[in-house]
Short mmCIF file of C-alpha atoms and ligand atoms in Angstrom, two decimals:
data_model
loop_
_atom_site.label_atom_id
_atom_site.label_comp_id
_atom_site.label_asym_id
_atom_site.label_seq_id
_atom_site.Cartn_x
_atom_site.Cartn_y
_atom_site.Cartn_z
CA UNK G 471 -1.24 40.28 -4.20
CA UNK G 472 -4.37 38.14 -4.16
CA UNK G 473 -7.72 38.86 -2.50
CA UNK G 474 -7.82 37.94 1.21
CA UNK G 475 -9.27 34.46 1.86
CA UNK G 476 -12.19 33.99 4.22
CA UNK G 477 -12.79 30.34 3.34
CA UNK G 478 -10.65 27.34 4.41
CA UNK G 479 -7.44 27.05 2.44
CA UNK G 480 -5.62 23.90 1.45
CA UNK G 481 -1.93 24.61 0.99
CA UNK G 482 0.88 22.36 -0.25
CA UNK G 483 4.12 23.20 1.57
CA UNK G 484 7.60 22.37 0.22
CA UNK G 485 10.86 22.47 2.19
CA UNK G 486 14.31 21.82 0.68
CA UNK G 487 16.62 24.35 2.34
CA UNK G 488 18.98 21.88 4.04
CA UNK G 489 19.16 18.09 4.20
CA UNK G 490 15.48 17.21 4.43
CA UNK G 491 13.18 16.96 1.42
CA UNK G 492 9.75 17.63 2.87
CA UNK G 493 6.20 18.19 1.66
CA UNK G 494 2.98 18.67 3.63
CA UNK G 495 -0.66 19.56 3.18
CA UNK G 496 -2.17 21.92 5.74
CA UNK G 497 -5.75 23.13 5.93
CA UNK G 498 -6.12 26.58 7.47
CA UNK G 499 -9.68 27.15 8.61
CA UNK G 500 -11.32 30.58 8.30
CA UNK G 501 -10.99 31.05 12.10
CA UNK G 502 -7.19 30.66 11.77
CA UNK G 503 -7.01 27.07 13.10
CA UNK G 504 -4.41 24.93 11.32
CA UNK G 505 -4.96 21.24 10.58
CA UNK G 506 -2.03 19.16 9.30
CA UNK G 507 -3.43 16.63 6.81
CA UNK G 508 0.00 15.19 6.02
CA UNK G 509 3.66 15.91 6.71
CA UNK G 510 6.21 13.80 4.85
CA UNK G 511 9.92 14.23 5.59
CA UNK G 512 12.53 12.41 3.50
CA UNK G 513 15.81 12.56 5.39
CA UNK G 514 19.19 12.53 3.61
CA UNK G 515 21.10 11.60 6.78
CA UNK G 516 22.46 8.38 5.27
CA UNK G 517 23.85 10.25 2.24
CA UNK G 518 25.69 12.88 4.34
CA UNK G 519 26.76 10.71 7.30
CA UNK G 520 30.02 9.47 5.69
CA UNK G 521 31.13 13.14 5.42
CA UNK G 522 30.16 14.09 9.01
CA UNK G 523 27.97 16.98 7.83
CA UNK G 524 25.76 18.24 5.03
CA UNK G 525 27.43 18.38 1.59
CA UNK G 526 25.54 21.04 -0.45
CA UNK G 527 25.98 19.36 -3.86
CA UNK G 528 24.80 15.99 -2.55
CA UNK G 529 21.82 17.69 -0.87
CA UNK G 530 20.72 19.52 -4.03
CA UNK G 531 20.95 16.36 -6.14
CA UNK G 532 19.02 14.32 -3.57
CA UNK G 533 16.26 16.98 -3.46
CA UNK G 534 15.93 16.81 -7.27
CA UNK G 535 15.62 13.04 -7.15
CA UNK G 536 12.93 12.91 -4.47
CA UNK G 537 10.86 16.14 -4.46
CA UNK G 538 8.15 14.94 -6.85
CA UNK G 539 7.61 11.59 -5.10
CA UNK G 540 7.55 13.27 -1.69
CA UNK G 541 5.04 15.91 -2.81
CA UNK G 542 2.82 13.17 -4.24
CA UNK G 543 3.13 11.12 -1.05
CA UNK G 544 2.00 14.17 0.95
CA UNK G 545 -1.05 14.65 -1.31
CA UNK G 546 -1.93 10.94 -1.18
CA UNK G 547 -1.63 10.82 2.60
CA UNK G 548 -3.85 13.90 2.86
CA UNK G 549 -6.38 12.29 0.49
CA UNK G 550 -6.32 15.25 -1.93
CA UNK G 551 -5.07 15.97 -5.46
CA UNK G 552 -3.30 18.97 -7.03
CA UNK G 553 -6.73 20.16 -8.22
CA UNK G 554 -8.00 20.55 -4.64
CA UNK G 555 -5.26 22.96 -3.56
CA UNK G 556 -5.81 26.66 -3.00
CA UNK G 557 -2.11 27.59 -2.92
CA UNK G 558 1.52 26.42 -2.92
CA UNK G 559 4.12 27.54 -0.38
CA UNK G 560 7.80 26.80 -0.91
CA UNK G 561 10.85 27.75 1.15
CA UNK G 562 12.74 30.47 -0.78
CA UNK G 563 15.57 30.88 1.77
CA UNK G 564 17.66 31.20 3.83
CA UNK G 565 19.55 27.96 3.26
CA UNK G 566 21.73 26.00 0.85
CA UNK G 567 20.73 27.74 -2.34
CA UNK G 568 21.04 24.71 -4.64
CA UNK G 569 18.47 22.90 -2.53
CA UNK G 570 16.23 25.94 -2.05
CA UNK G 571 16.03 26.31 -5.86
CA UNK G 572 14.76 22.74 -6.22
CA UNK G 573 11.74 23.15 -3.91
CA UNK G 574 10.99 26.68 -5.10
CA UNK G 575 11.13 25.66 -8.79
CA UNK G 576 8.88 22.68 -8.11
CA UNK G 577 6.43 24.97 -6.29
CA UNK G 578 6.47 27.44 -9.20
CA UNK G 579 5.76 24.61 -11.67
CA UNK G 580 2.74 23.45 -9.65
CA UNK G 581 1.48 27.03 -9.27
CA UNK G 582 1.85 27.72 -12.99
CA UNK G 583 0.32 24.44 -14.13
CA UNK G 584 -2.67 24.71 -11.77
CA UNK G 585 -3.16 28.49 -11.76
CA UNK G 586 -2.51 28.67 -8.01
CA UNK G 587 -1.02 31.50 -5.93
CA UNK G 588 2.60 30.92 -4.88
CA UNK G 589 4.07 31.99 -1.56
CA UNK G 590 7.88 32.19 -1.36
CA UNK G 591 8.32 31.46 2.36
CA UNK G 592 11.17 32.52 4.62
CA UNK G 593 12.29 29.30 6.35
CA UNK G 594 12.63 31.22 9.63
CA UNK G 595 9.03 32.40 9.40
CA UNK G 596 8.13 28.71 9.05
CA UNK G 597 9.91 27.92 12.34
CA UNK G 598 8.28 31.00 13.88
CA UNK G 599 4.75 29.71 13.16
CA UNK G 600 5.56 26.05 13.88
CA UNK G 601 4.22 26.22 17.45
CA UNK G 602 0.86 27.31 15.95
CA UNK G 603 0.52 23.93 14.21
CA UNK G 604 -2.29 22.17 16.01
CA UNK G 605 -2.15 24.44 19.08
CA UNK G 606 -4.00 27.59 19.99
CA UNK G 607 -1.17 30.11 20.13
CA UNK G 608 -2.26 33.66 19.30
CA UNK G 609 0.06 36.49 18.27
CA UNK G 610 2.02 38.31 19.63
CA UNK G 611 4.78 36.23 21.24
CA UNK G 612 8.46 36.30 22.07
CA UNK G 613 10.32 33.65 20.07
CA UNK G 614 13.64 31.92 20.60
CA UNK G 615 14.56 30.33 17.29
CA UNK G 616 17.34 27.79 17.77
CA UNK G 617 18.43 25.46 15.00
CA UNK G 618 21.53 24.33 13.13
CA UNK G 619 21.78 27.55 11.15
CA UNK G 620 20.03 30.10 13.37
CA UNK G 621 19.96 31.35 16.91
CA UNK G 622 17.90 34.46 17.52
CA UNK G 623 15.35 36.10 19.78
CA UNK G 624 12.44 37.73 17.94
CA UNK G 625 9.38 39.70 18.93
CA UNK G 626 6.67 38.24 16.66
CA UNK G 627 3.70 40.57 16.35
CA UNK G 628 1.77 38.91 13.52
CA UNK G 629 2.06 37.54 9.99
CA UNK G 630 5.42 38.68 8.61
CA UNK G 631 5.95 41.14 11.48
CA UNK G 632 9.11 40.20 13.37
CA UNK G 633 11.59 42.36 15.27
CA UNK G 634 14.99 40.95 16.21
CA UNK G 635 16.04 41.40 19.84
CA UNK G 636 19.21 39.33 19.69
CA UNK G 637 21.20 37.01 17.46
CA UNK G 638 24.34 34.89 17.53
CA UNK G 639 27.59 36.68 16.80
CA UNK G 640 29.29 33.45 15.67
CA UNK G 641 27.82 29.93 15.67
CA UNK G 642 24.21 28.84 16.05
CA UNK G 643 23.40 26.64 19.07
CA UNK G 644 22.68 23.60 16.89
CA UNK G 645 25.97 24.10 15.08
CA UNK G 646 27.74 24.11 18.47
CA UNK G 647 25.97 20.86 19.41
CA UNK G 648 26.94 19.32 16.04
CA UNK G 649 30.59 20.40 16.08
CA UNK G 650 31.23 19.39 19.69
CA UNK G 651 29.53 16.05 19.07
CA UNK G 652 31.78 15.53 16.04
CA UNK G 653 34.87 16.34 18.15
CA UNK G 654 33.68 13.69 20.61
CA UNK G 655 33.42 11.12 17.81
CA UNK G 656 29.62 11.00 17.86
CA UNK G 657 27.68 10.32 14.66
CA UNK G 658 26.01 13.03 12.57
CA UNK G 659 23.62 14.69 13.34
CA UNK G 660 25.35 15.49 16.60
CA UNK G 661 22.63 17.22 18.67
CA UNK G 662 20.41 14.20 19.30
CA UNK G 663 23.48 11.89 19.72
CA UNK G 664 24.96 14.24 22.34
CA UNK G 665 21.64 14.40 24.21
CA UNK G 666 21.51 10.59 24.33
CA UNK G 667 25.11 10.35 25.59
CA UNK G 668 24.43 13.03 28.24
CA UNK G 669 21.78 10.88 29.93
CA UNK G 670 23.02 9.99 33.42
CA UNK G 671 26.06 12.29 33.06
CA UNK G 672 27.01 14.97 35.61
CA UNK G 673 26.24 18.46 34.17
CA UNK G 674 28.73 19.95 36.64
CA UNK G 675 31.44 17.41 35.76
CA UNK G 676 33.40 19.81 33.53
CA UNK G 677 33.85 23.54 33.81
CA UNK G 678 33.17 25.35 30.54
CA UNK G 679 33.48 29.05 29.71
CA UNK G 680 30.40 31.23 30.15
CA UNK G 681 30.22 33.69 27.29
CA UNK G 682 29.48 37.40 27.03
CA UNK G 683 28.76 37.72 30.74
CA UNK G 684 29.73 41.39 30.73
CA UNK G 685 27.38 42.22 27.87
CA UNK G 686 23.90 43.53 28.56
CA UNK G 687 22.42 42.67 25.16
CA UNK G 688 20.53 39.57 24.01
CA UNK G 689 23.23 38.28 21.62
CA UNK G 690 24.65 34.76 21.78
CA UNK G 691 28.13 33.36 21.27
CA UNK G 692 29.11 29.70 21.22
CA UNK G 693 32.57 29.65 19.63
CA UNK G 694 34.54 29.82 22.92
CA UNK G 695 32.48 27.00 24.38
CA UNK G 696 32.96 24.99 21.20
CA UNK G 697 36.75 25.39 21.26
CA UNK G 698 37.00 24.57 25.00
CA UNK G 699 34.78 21.50 24.67
CA UNK G 700 36.67 20.22 21.62
CA UNK G 701 39.95 20.54 23.55
CA UNK G 702 38.50 18.69 26.55
CA UNK G 703 37.15 15.96 24.24
CA UNK G 704 40.71 15.11 23.15
CA UNK G 705 41.73 14.24 26.72
CA UNK G 706 38.59 12.47 27.86
CA UNK G 707 38.71 8.68 28.17
CA UNK G 708 36.11 6.24 29.42
CA UNK G 709 32.35 6.18 29.02
CA UNK G 710 31.54 7.86 32.36
CA UNK G 711 33.77 10.87 31.64
CA UNK G 712 32.33 11.15 28.12
CA UNK G 713 28.82 11.16 29.58
CA UNK G 714 29.85 13.92 32.03
CA UNK G 715 31.36 16.03 29.24
CA UNK G 716 28.22 15.63 27.09
CA UNK G 717 26.01 16.59 30.05
CA UNK G 718 28.23 19.60 30.86
CA UNK G 719 28.16 20.84 27.24
CA UNK G 720 24.39 20.45 27.06
CA UNK G 721 23.94 22.31 30.36
CA UNK G 722 26.25 25.14 29.24
CA UNK G 723 24.39 25.64 25.94
CA UNK G 724 21.01 25.48 27.73
CA UNK G 725 22.20 27.96 30.40
CA UNK G 726 23.26 30.52 27.80
CA UNK G 727 19.96 30.16 25.92
CA UNK G 728 18.04 30.61 29.20
CA UNK G 729 20.14 33.58 30.33
CA UNK G 730 19.66 35.56 27.11
CA UNK G 731 15.98 34.57 26.89
CA UNK G 732 15.52 35.79 30.47
CA UNK G 733 16.99 39.15 29.49
CA UNK G 734 14.80 39.37 26.38
CA UNK G 735 11.69 38.45 28.41
CA UNK G 736 12.33 41.32 30.80
CA UNK G 737 12.66 43.82 27.91
CA UNK G 738 9.64 42.36 26.09
CA UNK G 739 7.48 42.42 29.24
CA UNK G 740 8.32 46.11 29.70
CA UNK G 741 7.08 46.82 26.15
CA UNK G 742 3.91 44.71 26.50
CA UNK G 743 2.54 45.87 29.85
CA UNK G 744 -0.99 44.66 30.56
CA UNK G 745 -0.89 42.09 27.74
CA UNK G 746 -0.62 38.29 27.81
CA UNK G 747 3.03 37.28 27.74
CA UNK G 748 3.93 34.22 25.67
CA UNK G 749 7.35 32.67 25.13
CA UNK G 750 7.88 30.20 22.29
CA UNK G 751 10.95 28.10 21.48
CA UNK G 752 11.23 26.61 17.98
CA UNK G 753 13.84 25.03 15.68
CA UNK G 754 15.74 21.74 15.87
CA UNK G 755 17.43 22.47 19.23
CA UNK G 756 13.96 22.89 20.77
CA UNK G 757 13.77 19.09 20.55
CA UNK G 758 16.35 18.90 23.37
CA UNK G 759 14.65 18.11 26.68
CA UNK G 760 17.19 19.92 28.89
CA UNK G 761 16.93 23.04 26.73
CA UNK G 762 13.12 22.94 26.92
CA UNK G 763 13.18 22.46 30.69
CA UNK G 764 15.45 25.43 31.48
CA UNK G 765 13.57 27.68 29.06
CA UNK G 766 10.22 26.70 30.53
CA UNK G 767 11.59 27.55 33.98
CA UNK G 768 12.80 30.97 32.78
CA UNK G 769 9.41 31.66 31.17
CA UNK G 770 7.46 30.79 34.33
CA UNK G 771 9.80 32.92 36.46
CA UNK G 772 9.09 35.93 34.24
CA UNK G 773 5.30 35.42 34.08
CA UNK G 774 5.28 34.11 30.50
CA UNK G 775 3.33 31.09 29.25
CA UNK G 776 5.58 28.55 27.50
CA UNK G 777 5.02 26.81 24.18
CA UNK G 778 7.16 24.60 21.96
CA UNK G 779 6.08 22.78 18.80
CA UNK G 780 5.47 19.02 18.93
CA UNK G 781 8.83 17.26 18.40
CA UNK G 782 8.05 16.41 14.75
CA UNK G 783 7.65 20.12 13.97
CA UNK G 784 10.80 21.27 15.80
CA UNK G 785 13.22 20.03 13.15
CA UNK G 786 12.79 20.96 9.49
CA UNK G 787 9.43 20.02 8.02
CA UNK G 788 7.04 21.34 5.39
CA UNK G 789 3.92 21.66 7.57
CA UNK G 790 5.38 24.84 9.06
CA UNK G 791 6.10 26.17 5.54
CA UNK G 792 2.53 25.37 4.42
CA UNK G 793 1.11 27.18 7.47
CA UNK G 794 3.35 30.23 6.99
CA UNK G 795 2.15 30.33 3.35
CA UNK G 796 -1.50 29.88 4.33
CA UNK G 797 -1.27 32.73 6.85
CA UNK G 798 0.16 35.01 4.18
CA UNK G 799 -2.51 33.99 1.66
CA UNK G 800 -5.17 34.69 4.31
CA UNK G 801 -4.11 38.33 4.48
CA UNK G 802 -3.83 38.62 0.70
CA UNK G 803 -0.09 38.18 0.24
CA UNK G 804 1.40 36.02 -2.51
CA UNK G 805 4.57 36.17 -4.63
CA UNK G 806 5.29 36.40 -8.36
CA UNK G 807 6.55 33.36 -10.28
CA UNK G 808 9.98 34.99 -10.64
CA UNK G 809 10.55 35.01 -6.84
CA UNK G 810 14.24 34.30 -6.20
CA UNK G 811 15.97 31.72 -4.02
CA UNK G 812 17.99 33.47 -1.31
CA UNK G 813 20.94 31.93 0.58
CA UNK G 814 20.62 34.64 3.27
CA UNK G 815 17.36 36.24 4.23
CA UNK G 816 17.02 37.78 7.71
CA UNK G 817 13.49 37.87 9.12
CA UNK G 818 13.97 41.36 10.45
CA UNK G 819 15.73 42.87 7.44
CA UNK G 820 15.72 46.38 8.94
CA UNK G 821 17.58 45.33 12.11
CA UNK G 822 19.98 43.10 10.21
CA UNK G 823 20.93 45.92 7.85
CA UNK G 824 21.19 48.59 10.56
CA UNK G 825 23.19 46.46 12.99
CA UNK G 826 24.83 43.48 11.25
CA UNK G 827 26.18 40.81 13.62
CA UNK G 828 28.61 39.81 10.86
CA UNK G 829 30.87 42.20 9.03
CA UNK G 830 31.77 41.76 5.35
CA UNK G 831 34.18 38.93 4.75
CA UNK G 832 33.32 37.09 7.96
CA UNK G 833 31.51 33.80 7.96
CA UNK G 834 28.57 33.54 10.29
CA UNK G 835 24.99 32.40 10.88
CA UNK G 836 22.75 32.60 7.87
CA UNK G 837 20.49 35.36 9.12
O1 LIG L 1347 15.65 23.19 12.48
P1 LIG L 1347 16.63 22.18 12.01
O2 LIG L 1347 16.09 20.82 11.60
O3 LIG L 1347 17.48 22.70 10.78
C1 LIG L 1347 17.91 24.01 10.61
O4 LIG L 1347 17.11 24.87 10.13
O5 LIG L 1347 19.08 24.26 10.98
O6 LIG L 1347 17.72 22.02 13.16
C2 LIG L 1347 18.75 21.07 13.09
C3 LIG L 1347 19.66 21.27 14.27
C4 LIG L 1347 20.93 20.44 14.20
O7 LIG L 1347 22.02 21.25 14.56
C5 LIG L 1347 20.68 19.34 15.23
O8 LIG L 1347 21.86 18.82 15.80
C6 LIG L 1347 19.85 20.10 16.26
O9 LIG L 1347 18.98 20.91 15.48
N1 LIG L 1347 19.08 19.17 17.10
C7 LIG L 1347 19.32 18.98 18.40
C8 LIG L 1347 18.44 17.96 18.83
N2 LIG L 1347 17.68 17.58 17.76
C9 LIG L 1347 18.09 18.33 16.70
N3 LIG L 1347 20.21 19.57 19.23
C10 LIG L 1347 20.22 19.16 20.51
N4 LIG L 1347 19.41 18.18 21.00
C11 LIG L 1347 18.52 17.56 20.20
N5 LIG L 1347 17.72 16.61 20.68
ZN1 LIG L 1348 15.25 24.89 10.11
#
């Protein structure tokens, strides 16, 4: 623990949990306002594209090769040096552990060399605060976190205080986008490619299964949709039909996200009577315009305000990690230099332990 900060903090953020090597410098003012001085993202897409997905060993090696240059580029762009920093925040999980270790070790080295506090940040907490980057979004809020590895609904009450309302029981929404896109022969990463193909397509062109309709909880499931869409993709010929299939898949994923969010909003509103209701969507899938539109509609219908991070902060970046670290430092929380890299690290550890969505031996979402 360090003493709480009441002065502006300048935090270097590092993100290496998947296929982006990212570094950013964020200034958190004493009033809580966040200012992004730089956000550098080095993508490894070209290295993984020939394999149609992220190869963990290639990712880890690429992070090692570029982390120092990317951190220095972030400092240069921000017009500051290591000596000006008040803390270092590095993603410590969940993610591909070889990559996580690279960013976390680099962060530890900077912290040790410069005598700075280190914050070992949960990547999901980074996504959770991403809508607070450059926008006035106070706590508490209801969050839908949708990315390639995660799909969950969380009640976010403050720094490090999250309660899980629902989670995926199989694939994450971004994973469904990626796998269906791959089955349709689209390039990696599939989500954005599928959104482009869907433009002008008929979202009612193909009938796809609607999942878990009988269930009253806020959990998601995309594996049935994925299997049905992959089967349809085999028989689809011609550009118009491909556009229709892409539009139908996108609409089906968006509809499930909206349906479960609607249910969570109703429960959340009941628990927060008389308070401002805010709904936030974050993570890579939040970059999808159809997804944003249906979620915004659901929020308005339930009396919630709607917020989503700017597009650059939807997908993985280090500005969100720097801000999550700065918010922890501001309330006096930091981590020891022997903090470990964690492949799995649920935000709401209590709920995940009490009611696991994945039983031992089954593969599933990372948190
Ligand atoms: O947050 P993110 O960069 O990484 C994880 O933490 O997983 O999310 C990446 C995911 C990928 O599955 C990608 O296909 C998806 O977000 N994604 C999209 C779009 N942009 C990124 N999915 C649908 N439409 C998009 N425009
Ligand atoms: Zn992410």
